[in-house]
Amino acid sequence: MSNKVIKTVGAIARFRGTGHLLEAATRMQESGYKKYDCHSPFPIHGLDKAMGLKRSSLGWLVGLAAIIGTTGALALQWWTASIDYPLVISGKPLFSYQAFVPVTFAIGVLLSAFTALIGMLAFNGLPRFNHPVFNSDQFKGVSDDLFFISVEVNDPQFDETRTIQFLESIGGTNCELLQENEE
Amino acid sequence: MNKPAENITIPAEELLLKGEQTFSSITAKITGVIEKKTPRMWFLALGAALSLLMILFGSIGFLIWEGVGVWGLNNPVGWGWAIINFVWWVGIGHAGTLISAILFLLRQKWRTSINRFAEAMTLFAVSCALIFPGIHVGRIWIAYYMFPIPNQMDIWPNFRSPLLWDVFAVGTYFTASLLFWYTGLIPDLATMRDRAVTKFKKIIFGVFALGWRGGNRQWRHYELAYLILAGISTPLVLSVHSVVSTDFAVSILPGWHTTIFPPYFVAGAIFSGFAMVMTLSIIARKIFNLENLITIDHLEKINKIMLLTGMMVGYAYSIEFFIAWYSGNIYEQFAFINRAFGNYSWAYWIMITCNVLVPQLFWFKKLRRAVPVMFIASILINVGMWFERFVIVVSSLSRDFLPANWDYYSPTMWDIMTFVGSFGLFFTLFLLFIRVLPMIAMSEIKTVLPESDPHYTGDRHE
């Protein structure tokens, strides 16, 4: 066995409900913490504002994907039907764009849907299977009925004792330091 | 899991859910369906479903071996049960998308009790649907010709054909529904991961939960992604069956060549889809005692939607007759008189009874809230909707322009077995789903509890 050093990687505190979490988030933001997050079993209205988060920019990415998808699909149909292998079908012009609408729309939707899911995961840094918060046993309750605030060790204000004290002062209970073995 | 510090009670009439629910009681109830011992009924049902699935595999195998001639198709009826089943199954899927997408955009919070399994129903119904055109192509080993893949003949698919639009419309529909469903599942998979006790479950749920932490920095992207997926699925509810209807409407056959088809098909799709949601939710809430989460109020709302869409379908039936008369086109007029009084009139009147008359029961509040009534009605509606497609496809084809071409179509046992077998696929997938994944969206249904609002004070007379 190699030497193991226990290293602190963050701190976590539990809050009683959505209202308390919202208040605590406001206090975290006011006191200048940066690398913290509020965990809950479901999205809570108003937390974005309390944490000073802007609206997600995912919409722009999906919009771009929709434009690329529809343009690409229309270009494919135009090129195959009127350039690469021109075929006159039911006496229509080679580029009878009206008939190309359904496929154009479908591919636009398809690419947007993939972008929405993959973009969301990318913005969230997922998949990521190891994270300091998973070192806490009580954190398992976050997907059931518990509410937490976690602070990461690389927050400039992070200090083992003062951060815990602060979390307690804003109503946190079951405060604990998240620790990890380092080989 | 730990109980919340305070246990707040709220008057029942304000709640979408019955019983005294807390966040953790919801988790316990829904995960209990998966974690508790498998009910005996489930095994019996799965056994029956697997037997039907074997029938499906057998009849598809024989079809590929022998050719499309094993079906009852003849000249002029070149499209038979396969296309009817395809349209029917795709239509059923539409209710899932309407619930998950349109009702989400309309902020109908009652949808959270039924959206997850309605979406699953969509996926499984569309899977069943996709089989039929897939095996109908005859030489199934070159089915890839449907996709714009460079091939040895150097030709491309005909993008002007409604049949090709179908490939893209239904293919996109399936994929987008799958992505939407999976996005909704991520927080619930995290719940399953956190509750897992065996190593196998920990790994499987852990991998599919992708490391979800429920942080608000994640929820903010997640919620927008969900909203966007709902937004792009919304036009799909209308577009997919519209495209399916163009398979008929773009042709020149009397009875098919009508502009009313797209909206008429969409209304019918939602109608039959909600009937299937009803059938399944009545069974599921009974077997797994979910009456407090899928309440009688939810079922009543579904019945109201069926009443509405049923009348839209009834309106379409009558306006078709009006237009046939008003157009002055003798072929069109003959097609409709033949539908109601000709060789397939029996099918027409089954359709009218099931689709137009049966939903009228739901005008009465008592019947709208009676589970046995709605169970039987929901099954009859789906029978009626199958006959609607039968009437459209077969009655028009069997009596086309030239009387010399006329013939009567009946299915063979292979037609029947393939259709019956497709229920095997549907129910096998559905039964596996309800044992393996949370059938109600936990992270969504928790938000209908008043405690989920940060401004909720616990005062019952807020």
Short mmCIF file of C-alpha atoms in Angstrom, two decimals, chain B residues 67-310:
data_model
loop_
_atom_site.label_atom_id
_atom_site.label_comp_id
_atom_site.label_asym_id
_atom_site.label_seq_id
_atom_site.Cartn_x
_atom_site.Cartn_y
_atom_site.Cartn_z
CA GLY B 67 -42.40 -13.00 -49.98
CA VAL B 68 -45.19 -10.47 -49.68
CA GLY B 69 -47.50 -12.91 -51.49
CA VAL B 70 -48.28 -14.59 -48.16
CA TRP B 71 -50.41 -11.59 -47.31
CA GLY B 72 -53.92 -11.16 -48.65
CA LEU B 73 -52.95 -8.37 -51.03
CA ASN B 74 -54.44 -8.53 -54.49
CA ASN B 75 -54.95 -6.32 -57.47
CA PRO B 76 -56.21 -3.59 -56.91
CA VAL B 77 -55.72 -3.76 -53.12
CA GLY B 78 -51.94 -3.46 -53.03
CA TRP B 79 -51.88 -1.99 -49.54
CA GLY B 80 -53.52 -4.01 -46.84
CA TRP B 81 -53.10 -4.60 -43.16
CA ALA B 82 -49.43 -3.60 -43.14
CA ILE B 83 -50.13 0.04 -43.92
CA ILE B 84 -53.22 0.04 -41.70
CA ASN B 85 -51.19 -1.25 -38.78
CA PHE B 86 -48.41 1.21 -39.50
CA VAL B 87 -50.75 4.20 -39.46
CA TRP B 88 -52.54 2.88 -36.39
CA TRP B 89 -49.39 2.35 -34.34
CA VAL B 90 -47.84 5.67 -35.34
CA GLY B 91 -51.08 7.38 -34.42
CA ILE B 92 -51.03 5.85 -30.95
CA GLY B 93 -47.62 7.32 -30.39
CA HIS B 94 -48.90 10.85 -30.85
CA ALA B 95 -50.58 11.10 -27.48
CA GLY B 96 -47.25 10.56 -25.74
CA THR B 97 -45.70 13.46 -27.58
CA LEU B 98 -48.72 15.66 -27.05
CA ILE B 99 -48.56 15.00 -23.31
CA SER B 100 -44.82 15.44 -23.04
CA ALA B 101 -44.41 18.41 -25.35
CA ILE B 102 -47.60 20.40 -25.90
CA LEU B 103 -48.99 20.02 -22.39
CA PHE B 104 -45.55 21.00 -21.04
CA LEU B 105 -45.53 24.20 -23.07
CA LEU B 106 -49.09 24.91 -21.93
CA ARG B 107 -47.94 24.46 -18.30
CA GLN B 108 -50.45 21.67 -17.65
CA LYS B 109 -48.94 20.33 -14.46
CA TRP B 110 -51.22 17.30 -14.32
CA ARG B 111 -49.20 15.83 -17.15
CA THR B 112 -46.35 14.97 -14.77
CA SER B 113 -48.24 11.90 -13.53
CA ILE B 114 -48.55 10.35 -16.95
CA ASN B 115 -45.88 11.84 -19.20
CA ARG B 116 -43.08 9.32 -18.59
CA PHE B 117 -45.01 6.22 -19.50
CA ALA B 118 -46.91 7.98 -22.25
CA GLU B 119 -43.54 8.83 -23.80
CA ALA B 120 -42.45 5.23 -23.39
CA MET B 121 -45.68 4.20 -25.06
CA THR B 122 -44.80 6.51 -27.96
CA LEU B 123 -41.43 4.87 -28.42
CA PHE B 124 -42.81 1.35 -28.31
CA ALA B 125 -45.77 2.15 -30.56
CA VAL B 126 -43.49 3.77 -33.12
CA SER B 127 -41.19 0.73 -32.94
CA CYS B 128 -44.18 -1.47 -33.78
CA ALA B 129 -45.17 0.91 -36.55
CA LEU B 130 -41.72 0.95 -38.13
CA ILE B 131 -41.76 -2.82 -38.56
CA PHE B 132 -44.62 -2.75 -41.08
CA PRO B 133 -43.26 -0.53 -43.85
CA GLY B 134 -39.88 -2.12 -43.17
CA ILE B 135 -41.10 -5.63 -43.99
CA HIS B 136 -43.52 -4.46 -46.69
CA VAL B 137 -40.70 -3.43 -49.03
CA GLY B 138 -40.37 -7.02 -50.24
CA ARG B 139 -36.62 -7.29 -50.63
CA ILE B 140 -35.89 -6.32 -47.08
CA TRP B 141 -32.14 -6.78 -47.48
CA ILE B 142 -31.98 -3.67 -49.61
CA ALA B 143 -34.16 -1.57 -47.32
CA TYR B 144 -31.20 0.80 -47.00
CA TYR B 145 -32.22 2.21 -50.41
CA MET B 146 -34.66 4.32 -48.37
CA PHE B 147 -31.76 6.37 -47.03
CA PRO B 148 -29.60 8.71 -49.07
CA ILE B 149 -26.58 6.42 -48.94
CA PRO B 150 -24.37 6.27 -52.05
CA ASN B 151 -25.00 2.86 -53.58
CA GLN B 152 -23.80 0.71 -56.46
CA MET B 153 -26.56 1.93 -58.80
CA ASP B 154 -25.53 5.53 -58.23
CA ILE B 155 -29.11 6.70 -57.72
CA TRP B 156 -30.71 8.54 -54.88
CA PRO B 157 -34.05 8.24 -53.08
CA ASN B 158 -36.93 10.14 -54.63
CA PHE B 159 -37.33 13.02 -52.22
CA ARG B 160 -40.62 13.99 -53.86
CA SER B 161 -42.32 10.81 -52.71
CA PRO B 162 -44.52 10.88 -49.59
CA LEU B 163 -43.30 7.39 -48.79
CA LEU B 164 -39.80 8.76 -48.44
CA TRP B 165 -41.09 11.69 -46.39
CA ASP B 166 -42.45 9.02 -44.08
CA VAL B 167 -39.02 7.50 -43.62
CA PHE B 168 -37.67 10.83 -42.46
CA ALA B 169 -40.72 12.00 -40.56
CA VAL B 170 -41.20 8.79 -38.58
CA GLY B 171 -37.47 8.17 -38.18
CA THR B 172 -36.99 11.67 -36.79
CA TYR B 173 -40.05 11.26 -34.65
CA PHE B 174 -38.69 8.12 -33.06
CA THR B 175 -35.22 9.56 -32.49
CA ALA B 176 -36.41 12.90 -31.13
CA SER B 177 -38.87 11.14 -28.82
CA LEU B 178 -36.10 8.87 -27.57
CA LEU B 179 -33.80 11.81 -26.84
CA PHE B 180 -36.60 13.71 -25.12
CA TRP B 181 -37.48 10.68 -23.04
CA TYR B 182 -33.88 10.09 -22.04
CA THR B 183 -33.38 13.74 -21.10
CA GLY B 184 -36.37 13.49 -18.79
CA LEU B 185 -35.00 10.27 -17.34
CA ILE B 186 -31.56 11.57 -16.33
CA PRO B 187 -32.53 12.98 -12.87
CA ASP B 188 -34.63 9.90 -12.16
CA LEU B 189 -31.80 7.59 -13.17
CA ALA B 190 -29.72 9.49 -10.61
CA THR B 191 -32.36 8.65 -8.01
CA MET B 192 -32.16 5.00 -8.98
CA ARG B 193 -28.36 5.17 -8.79
CA ASP B 194 -28.48 6.70 -5.31
CA ARG B 195 -30.90 4.07 -4.07
CA ALA B 196 -29.22 1.09 -5.73
CA VAL B 197 -28.03 -1.60 -3.37
CA THR B 198 -26.55 -4.18 -5.71
CA LYS B 199 -23.33 -3.51 -7.54
CA PHE B 200 -24.90 -4.31 -10.89
CA LYS B 201 -27.64 -1.73 -10.42
CA LYS B 202 -25.14 0.82 -9.16
CA ILE B 203 -23.08 0.46 -12.30
CA ILE B 204 -25.96 0.37 -14.79
CA PHE B 205 -27.92 3.26 -13.30
CA GLY B 206 -24.68 5.09 -12.56
CA VAL B 207 -23.58 4.93 -16.18
CA PHE B 208 -26.92 6.04 -17.58
CA ALA B 209 -27.37 8.82 -14.98
CA LEU B 210 -24.14 10.28 -16.43
CA GLY B 211 -23.06 11.61 -13.04
CA TRP B 212 -26.05 13.87 -12.52
CA ARG B 213 -25.69 15.91 -9.31
CA GLY B 214 -28.89 17.96 -9.27
CA GLY B 215 -26.93 21.19 -8.93
CA ASN B 216 -28.67 24.35 -9.98
CA ARG B 217 -25.81 25.08 -12.37
CA GLN B 218 -26.89 21.87 -14.10
CA TRP B 219 -30.61 22.37 -13.76
CA ARG B 220 -30.44 25.69 -15.56
CA HIS B 221 -29.07 24.08 -18.73
CA TYR B 222 -31.23 21.03 -18.19
CA GLU B 223 -34.45 22.99 -17.96
CA LEU B 224 -33.69 24.90 -21.12
CA ALA B 225 -32.75 21.70 -22.95
CA TYR B 226 -36.06 20.19 -21.83
CA LEU B 227 -37.95 23.26 -22.97
CA ILE B 228 -36.22 23.20 -26.34
CA LEU B 229 -36.93 19.51 -26.80
CA ALA B 230 -40.57 20.16 -25.93
CA GLY B 231 -40.57 23.04 -28.40
CA ILE B 232 -39.19 21.01 -31.27
CA SER B 233 -41.38 18.01 -30.47
CA THR B 234 -44.50 20.16 -30.58
CA PRO B 235 -44.53 20.60 -34.37
CA LEU B 236 -43.78 16.87 -34.64
CA VAL B 237 -47.17 16.10 -33.07
CA LEU B 238 -48.74 17.86 -36.02
CA SER B 239 -46.24 17.10 -38.75
CA VAL B 240 -45.69 13.36 -38.43
CA HIS B 241 -49.23 12.22 -39.00
CA SER B 242 -49.72 14.96 -41.58
CA VAL B 243 -46.85 13.45 -43.54
CA VAL B 244 -48.31 9.96 -43.02
CA SER B 245 -51.63 11.24 -44.38
CA THR B 246 -49.90 12.50 -47.53
CA ASP B 247 -49.17 8.86 -48.40
CA PHE B 248 -52.86 8.86 -49.28
CA ALA B 249 -53.68 12.51 -49.96
CA VAL B 250 -50.96 12.98 -52.59
CA SER B 251 -52.29 10.08 -54.65
CA ILE B 252 -55.26 10.58 -56.97
CA LEU B 253 -57.52 7.84 -55.66
CA PRO B 254 -61.09 8.89 -54.80
CA GLY B 255 -61.51 8.92 -51.02
CA TRP B 256 -57.79 9.57 -50.53
CA HIS B 257 -57.18 12.69 -52.56
CA THR B 258 -58.49 15.21 -50.05
CA THR B 259 -56.94 18.21 -48.34
CA ILE B 260 -58.69 17.47 -45.06
CA PHE B 261 -56.43 14.46 -44.48
CA PRO B 262 -53.56 16.04 -42.51
CA PRO B 263 -55.63 17.66 -39.72
CA TYR B 264 -58.07 14.75 -39.77
CA PHE B 265 -55.26 12.24 -39.31
CA VAL B 266 -53.64 14.29 -36.55
CA ALA B 267 -56.91 14.49 -34.60
CA GLY B 268 -57.44 10.76 -35.05
CA ALA B 269 -53.89 10.04 -33.94
CA ILE B 270 -54.29 12.00 -30.72
CA PHE B 271 -57.68 10.42 -30.18
CA SER B 272 -56.39 6.86 -30.42
CA GLY B 273 -53.18 7.69 -28.58
CA PHE B 274 -55.06 9.01 -25.57
CA ALA B 275 -57.23 5.91 -25.65
CA MET B 276 -54.09 3.78 -25.41
CA VAL B 277 -52.70 5.97 -22.61
CA MET B 278 -55.99 5.42 -20.82
CA THR B 279 -55.91 1.64 -21.26
CA LEU B 280 -52.34 1.42 -20.02
CA SER B 281 -52.72 3.80 -17.11
CA ILE B 282 -55.80 2.04 -15.80
CA ILE B 283 -53.90 -1.26 -15.82
CA ALA B 284 -50.69 0.18 -14.36
CA ARG B 285 -52.30 2.15 -11.54
CA LYS B 286 -54.32 -0.90 -10.58
CA ILE B 287 -51.44 -3.39 -10.56
CA PHE B 288 -48.98 -1.09 -8.77
CA ASN B 289 -51.49 0.79 -6.55
CA LEU B 290 -50.68 4.18 -8.01
CA GLU B 291 -54.20 5.56 -7.58
CA ASN B 292 -52.87 8.48 -5.51
CA LEU B 293 -50.44 9.59 -8.17
CA ILE B 294 -52.53 8.86 -11.28
CA THR B 295 -55.82 10.06 -9.85
CA ILE B 296 -59.35 9.89 -11.18
CA ASP B 297 -58.96 13.59 -12.03
CA HIS B 298 -56.12 12.74 -14.38
CA LEU B 299 -58.25 10.11 -16.08
CA GLU B 300 -61.14 12.53 -16.38
CA LYS B 301 -58.89 15.02 -18.14
CA ILE B 302 -57.83 12.34 -20.60
CA ASN B 303 -61.50 11.55 -21.23
CA LYS B 304 -62.20 15.18 -22.00
CA ILE B 305 -59.42 15.18 -24.58
CA MET B 306 -60.87 12.01 -26.09
CA LEU B 307 -64.29 13.61 -26.27
CA LEU B 308 -62.85 16.63 -28.04
CA THR B 309 -60.68 14.76 -30.52
CA GLY B 310 -63.42 12.19 -31.09
#
